[in-house]
Short mmCIF file of C-alpha atoms in Angstrom, two decimals:
data_model
loop_
_atom_site.label_atom_id
_atom_site.label_comp_id
_atom_site.label_asym_id
_atom_site.label_seq_id
_atom_site.Cartn_x
_atom_site.Cartn_y
_atom_site.Cartn_z
CA UNK A 1169 -26.04 101.56 88.97
CA UNK A 1170 -22.80 103.46 89.42
CA UNK A 1171 -20.50 102.27 92.20
CA UNK A 1172 -18.74 105.62 92.53
CA UNK A 1173 -18.72 106.69 96.17
CA UNK A 1174 -19.63 103.21 97.39
CA UNK A 1175 -17.55 101.41 100.02
CA UNK A 1176 -17.18 97.65 99.55
CA UNK A 1177 -15.64 95.31 102.11
CA UNK A 1178 -14.43 92.00 100.65
CA UNK A 1179 -13.28 89.20 102.93
CA UNK A 1180 -10.96 86.57 101.50
CA UNK A 1181 -9.83 89.35 99.21
CA UNK A 1182 -6.23 88.24 98.93
CA UNK A 1183 -6.80 85.69 96.17
CA UNK A 1184 -9.31 83.83 94.07
CA UNK A 1185 -12.92 84.98 93.87
CA UNK A 1186 -12.50 87.74 96.46
CA UNK A 1187 -9.55 89.32 94.65
CA UNK A 1188 -11.29 89.09 91.27
CA UNK A 1189 -14.35 90.80 92.72
CA UNK A 1190 -12.20 93.49 94.30
CA UNK A 1191 -10.54 94.27 90.98
CA UNK A 1192 -13.89 94.57 89.19
CA UNK A 1193 -15.52 96.74 91.87
CA UNK A 1194 -12.50 99.04 92.12
CA UNK A 1195 -12.47 99.37 88.34
CA UNK A 1196 -16.15 100.35 88.51
CA UNK A 1197 -15.44 103.16 90.98
CA UNK A 1198 -16.03 101.65 94.41
CA UNK A 1199 -13.56 102.09 97.24
CA UNK A 1200 -12.59 98.53 98.15
CA UNK A 1201 -11.48 97.34 101.57
CA UNK A 1202 -9.76 93.98 101.24
CA UNK A 1203 -9.30 91.70 104.20
CA UNK A 1204 -7.42 88.43 104.52
CA UNK A 1205 -5.38 86.57 107.07
CA UNK A 1206 -1.97 86.51 105.35
CA UNK A 1207 0.06 89.71 105.22
CA UNK A 1208 2.10 88.86 102.12
CA UNK A 1209 -0.97 87.78 100.15
CA UNK A 1210 -2.83 90.91 101.23
CA UNK A 1211 0.02 93.16 100.10
CA UNK A 1212 0.22 91.54 96.68
CA UNK A 1213 -3.57 91.75 96.26
CA UNK A 1214 -3.67 95.39 97.30
CA UNK A 1215 -1.11 96.27 94.65
CA UNK A 1216 -3.27 94.62 91.97
CA UNK A 1217 -6.46 96.33 93.10
CA UNK A 1218 -4.88 99.75 93.48
CA UNK A 1219 -3.73 99.49 89.87
CA UNK A 1220 -7.45 99.55 88.97
CA UNK A 1221 -8.87 101.98 91.51
CA UNK A 1222 -9.16 102.95 95.17
CA UNK A 1223 -8.40 100.31 97.78
CA UNK A 1224 -7.00 99.55 101.22
CA UNK A 1225 -6.31 96.35 103.11
CA UNK A 1226 -6.89 94.91 106.57
CA UNK A 1227 -5.29 91.81 108.00
CA UNK A 1228 -8.15 89.82 109.48
CA UNK A 1229 -9.04 86.31 110.54
CA UNK A 1230 -12.83 86.20 110.14
CA UNK A 1231 -13.19 83.44 112.75
CA UNK A 1232 -12.31 86.01 115.42
CA UNK A 1233 -15.58 87.60 116.49
CA UNK A 1234 -14.03 90.59 118.26
CA UNK A 1235 -11.55 91.17 115.43
CA UNK A 1236 -14.37 91.25 112.88
CA UNK A 1237 -16.35 93.75 114.95
CA UNK A 1238 -13.25 95.95 115.26
CA UNK A 1239 -12.56 95.73 111.51
CA UNK A 1240 -16.10 96.92 110.72
CA UNK A 1241 -15.76 99.72 113.25
CA UNK A 1242 -12.46 100.79 111.70
CA UNK A 1243 -13.95 100.90 108.22
CA UNK A 1244 -16.93 102.90 109.44
CA UNK A 1245 -14.65 105.23 111.37
CA UNK A 1246 -12.73 106.09 108.19
CA UNK A 1247 -15.54 106.07 105.63
CA UNK A 1248 -18.79 106.50 107.59
CA UNK A 1249 -20.48 103.79 105.55
CA UNK A 1250 -20.30 100.22 104.25
CA UNK A 1251 -22.46 99.78 101.17
CA UNK A 1252 -21.41 96.33 100.05
CA UNK A 1253 -20.11 93.31 101.94
CA UNK A 1254 -18.78 90.36 99.96
CA UNK A 1255 -18.06 87.33 102.11
CA UNK A 1256 -15.56 85.33 100.08
CA UNK A 1257 -13.34 83.94 102.84
CA UNK A 1258 -13.58 80.15 102.88
CA UNK A 1259 -11.65 76.96 103.48
CA UNK A 1260 -11.81 73.19 103.25
CA UNK A 1261 -9.77 70.26 104.50
CA UNK A 1262 -7.38 67.92 102.80
CA UNK A 1263 -8.64 65.07 105.00
CA UNK A 1264 -12.30 65.95 104.61
CA UNK A 1265 -14.31 62.73 104.81
CA UNK A 1266 -15.96 61.13 107.80
CA UNK A 1267 -13.36 58.38 108.02
CA UNK A 1268 -10.34 60.68 108.16
CA UNK A 1269 -11.54 64.13 109.23
CA UNK A 1270 -10.44 65.45 112.61
CA UNK A 1271 -12.75 67.29 114.98
CA UNK A 1272 -10.32 70.22 114.85
CA UNK A 1273 -10.65 70.25 111.07
CA UNK A 1274 -14.44 70.33 111.32
CA UNK A 1275 -14.26 73.22 113.78
CA UNK A 1276 -11.93 75.17 111.50
CA UNK A 1277 -14.23 74.88 108.48
CA UNK A 1278 -17.27 75.88 110.53
CA UNK A 1279 -15.40 78.79 112.13
CA UNK A 1280 -14.42 80.31 108.79
CA UNK A 1281 -17.14 79.27 106.33
CA UNK A 1282 -20.11 79.85 108.61
CA UNK A 1283 -19.36 81.61 111.90
CA UNK A 1284 -16.90 84.04 110.33
CA UNK A 1285 -19.33 84.86 107.55
CA UNK A 1286 -22.07 85.48 110.11
CA UNK A 1287 -19.82 87.72 112.21
CA UNK A 1288 -19.16 89.91 109.17
CA UNK A 1289 -22.86 90.13 108.28
CA UNK A 1290 -23.76 90.95 111.86
CA UNK A 1291 -21.06 93.63 112.02
CA UNK A 1292 -22.28 95.59 108.99
CA UNK A 1293 -26.03 95.35 109.51
CA UNK A 1294 -26.40 98.27 111.97
CA UNK A 1295 -24.74 100.70 109.55
CA UNK A 1296 -26.77 99.37 106.63
CA UNK A 1297 -29.97 99.77 108.63
CA UNK A 1298 -29.03 103.36 109.40
CA UNK A 1299 -28.38 103.97 105.70
CA UNK A 1300 -31.58 102.10 104.75
CA UNK A 1301 -29.49 100.52 102.04
CA UNK A 1302 -26.94 97.75 101.70
CA UNK A 1303 -25.94 94.68 99.74
CA UNK A 1304 -24.47 91.50 101.21
CA UNK A 1305 -23.10 88.87 98.84
CA UNK A 1306 -22.25 85.54 100.43
CA UNK A 1307 -20.14 83.12 98.40
CA UNK A 1308 -21.64 79.69 98.98
CA UNK A 1309 -21.00 76.82 96.55
CA UNK A 1310 -22.58 74.42 94.12
CA UNK A 1311 -22.03 71.98 97.00
CA UNK A 1312 -24.32 74.10 99.14
CA UNK A 1313 -27.24 73.17 96.89
CA UNK A 1314 -26.01 69.84 95.52
CA UNK A 1315 -23.96 68.08 98.19
CA UNK A 1316 -20.90 66.36 96.78
CA UNK A 1317 -18.77 63.48 97.99
CA UNK A 1318 -15.76 65.38 96.67
CA UNK A 1319 -16.24 68.43 98.89
CA UNK A 1320 -16.93 66.54 102.13
CA UNK A 1321 -19.48 66.94 104.93
CA UNK A 1322 -18.00 70.02 106.63
CA UNK A 1323 -17.90 72.03 103.41
CA UNK A 1324 -21.30 70.76 102.24
CA UNK A 1325 -22.93 71.59 105.57
CA UNK A 1326 -21.46 75.05 105.98
CA UNK A 1327 -22.14 76.10 102.40
CA UNK A 1328 -25.76 74.97 102.67
CA UNK A 1329 -26.08 76.90 105.91
CA UNK A 1330 -24.82 80.02 104.12
CA UNK A 1331 -27.82 79.82 101.78
CA UNK A 1332 -30.23 79.65 104.73
CA UNK A 1333 -28.48 82.52 106.50
CA UNK A 1334 -28.60 84.67 103.38
CA UNK A 1335 -32.32 84.14 102.96
CA UNK A 1336 -32.85 84.92 106.65
CA UNK A 1337 -31.19 88.29 106.06
CA UNK A 1338 -33.60 88.98 103.21
CA UNK A 1339 -36.61 87.98 105.29
CA UNK A 1340 -35.69 90.21 108.23
CA UNK A 1341 -33.90 93.12 106.61
CA UNK A 1342 -35.78 93.78 103.35
CA UNK A 1343 -37.83 96.37 105.25
CA UNK A 1344 -34.57 98.21 105.92
CA UNK A 1345 -33.53 98.36 102.27
CA UNK A 1346 -30.96 95.57 102.73
CA UNK A 1347 -30.67 92.74 100.21
CA UNK A 1348 -28.55 89.62 100.24
CA UNK A 1349 -27.45 87.15 97.59
CA UNK A 1350 -25.99 83.66 97.81
CA UNK A 1351 -23.61 82.93 94.95
CA UNK A 1352 -23.22 79.21 94.26
CA UNK A 1353 -20.26 78.58 91.95
CA UNK A 1354 -19.40 75.21 90.53
CA UNK A 1355 -15.75 74.39 90.11
CA UNK A 1356 -13.58 77.50 89.96
CA UNK A 1357 -9.85 77.41 89.27
CA UNK A 1358 -8.67 79.09 92.49
CA UNK A 1359 -6.01 78.24 95.11
CA UNK A 1360 -8.47 76.29 97.29
CA UNK A 1361 -8.19 73.43 94.77
CA UNK A 1362 -4.75 72.70 96.19
CA UNK A 1363 -6.45 71.48 99.38
CA UNK A 1364 -8.17 68.64 97.55
CA UNK A 1365 -6.87 65.13 98.23
CA UNK A 1366 -6.05 64.95 94.50
CA UNK A 1367 -5.71 68.46 93.01
CA UNK A 1368 -7.12 68.77 89.46
CA UNK A 1369 -4.74 68.83 86.52
CA UNK A 1370 -3.90 71.97 84.56
CA UNK A 1371 -6.11 70.79 81.70
CA UNK A 1372 -9.04 70.26 84.04
CA UNK A 1373 -8.59 73.69 85.61
CA UNK A 1374 -8.61 75.38 82.22
CA UNK A 1375 -12.14 74.07 81.62
CA UNK A 1376 -13.42 75.30 84.99
CA UNK A 1377 -14.81 78.70 85.77
CA UNK A 1378 -12.02 81.21 86.26
CA UNK A 1379 -11.78 83.72 89.10
CA UNK A 1380 -12.42 86.61 86.70
CA UNK A 1381 -15.76 85.02 85.70
CA UNK A 1382 -16.85 85.26 89.32
CA UNK A 1383 -15.44 88.78 89.55
CA UNK A 1384 -17.76 89.88 86.76
CA UNK A 1385 -20.63 88.05 88.42
CA UNK A 1386 -20.05 89.97 91.65
CA UNK A 1387 -19.88 93.24 89.72
CA UNK A 1388 -23.20 92.44 88.02
CA UNK A 1389 -24.86 91.88 91.40
CA UNK A 1390 -23.34 95.01 92.90
CA UNK A 1391 -24.44 97.11 89.92
CA UNK A 1392 -28.15 96.27 90.14
CA UNK A 1393 -30.45 99.00 91.50
CA UNK A 1394 -31.44 98.80 95.18
CA UNK A 1395 -34.96 97.66 94.25
CA UNK A 1396 -33.59 94.42 92.76
CA UNK A 1397 -32.61 91.46 94.95
CA UNK A 1398 -31.06 88.35 93.43
CA UNK A 1399 -31.72 85.88 96.20
CA UNK A 1400 -29.58 83.09 94.78
CA UNK A 1401 -27.31 82.79 91.76
CA UNK A 1402 -25.94 79.44 90.57
CA UNK A 1403 -23.07 79.53 88.09
CA UNK A 1404 -21.14 76.54 86.81
CA UNK A 1405 -18.65 75.62 84.10
CA UNK A 1406 -20.26 74.71 80.78
CA UNK A 1407 -18.11 71.55 80.83
CA UNK A 1408 -19.44 70.53 84.23
CA UNK A 1409 -17.66 67.47 85.56
CA UNK A 1410 -20.43 66.86 88.09
CA UNK A 1411 -22.76 66.21 85.16
CA UNK A 1412 -20.36 63.70 83.65
CA UNK A 1413 -20.75 60.83 86.06
CA UNK A 1414 -18.77 62.28 88.99
CA UNK A 1415 -15.30 63.67 89.32
CA UNK A 1416 -13.70 60.28 89.72
CA UNK A 1417 -14.95 59.18 86.29
CA UNK A 1418 -14.75 62.49 84.41
CA UNK A 1419 -12.42 62.56 81.44
CA UNK A 1420 -10.58 65.46 79.96
#
């Protein structure tokens, strides 16, 4: 399906999976609205996406409910439609385990990974219902299906909740022509790896999924006809360290 004339809003679009998806969708003809919370990162991302197609940027912290509602209203005010929402904004903690995690850290992960994602879904649904068409892609994680000691309880819990929320959208909104997909990537070489207690080595990152792999995955989902709903898509590196006895024991 052609994406020409479509409007796609991508949160967490300043880097990583969100930026890779923005590049692919813009290249395919969609008008892409990037949002992220850091002005400098947003500006650099916008330059990359505009080199491929039509794009604009919004500075947005998705954990702010009123700010999210205003961002959606602004997009609709300019373009009269939102056809695709890709929720890629996400975070994790350095101190992420039960013995060292702060309550403030827990709240931050929940606010961005779950509440912020919900706010964005909730903000676009009225317009999608009016259109009787819309696609929501929520970036969950391998950890959302297969909880990992490495990723920690806050990340595991929020990413599993994303899967349940996505399926709830399908259950309630399929009658309105709206479809939703949870994307569950295994390890991807993106900036969030720097938040790990022990960041992976360069050699390990080279064997992981790359951001552009996820960009092409998002484009595939966005290009399917409206009659087709991919409820859940799991994608992992071929050399999957979680299959090799755990990250602590994996060898490069």
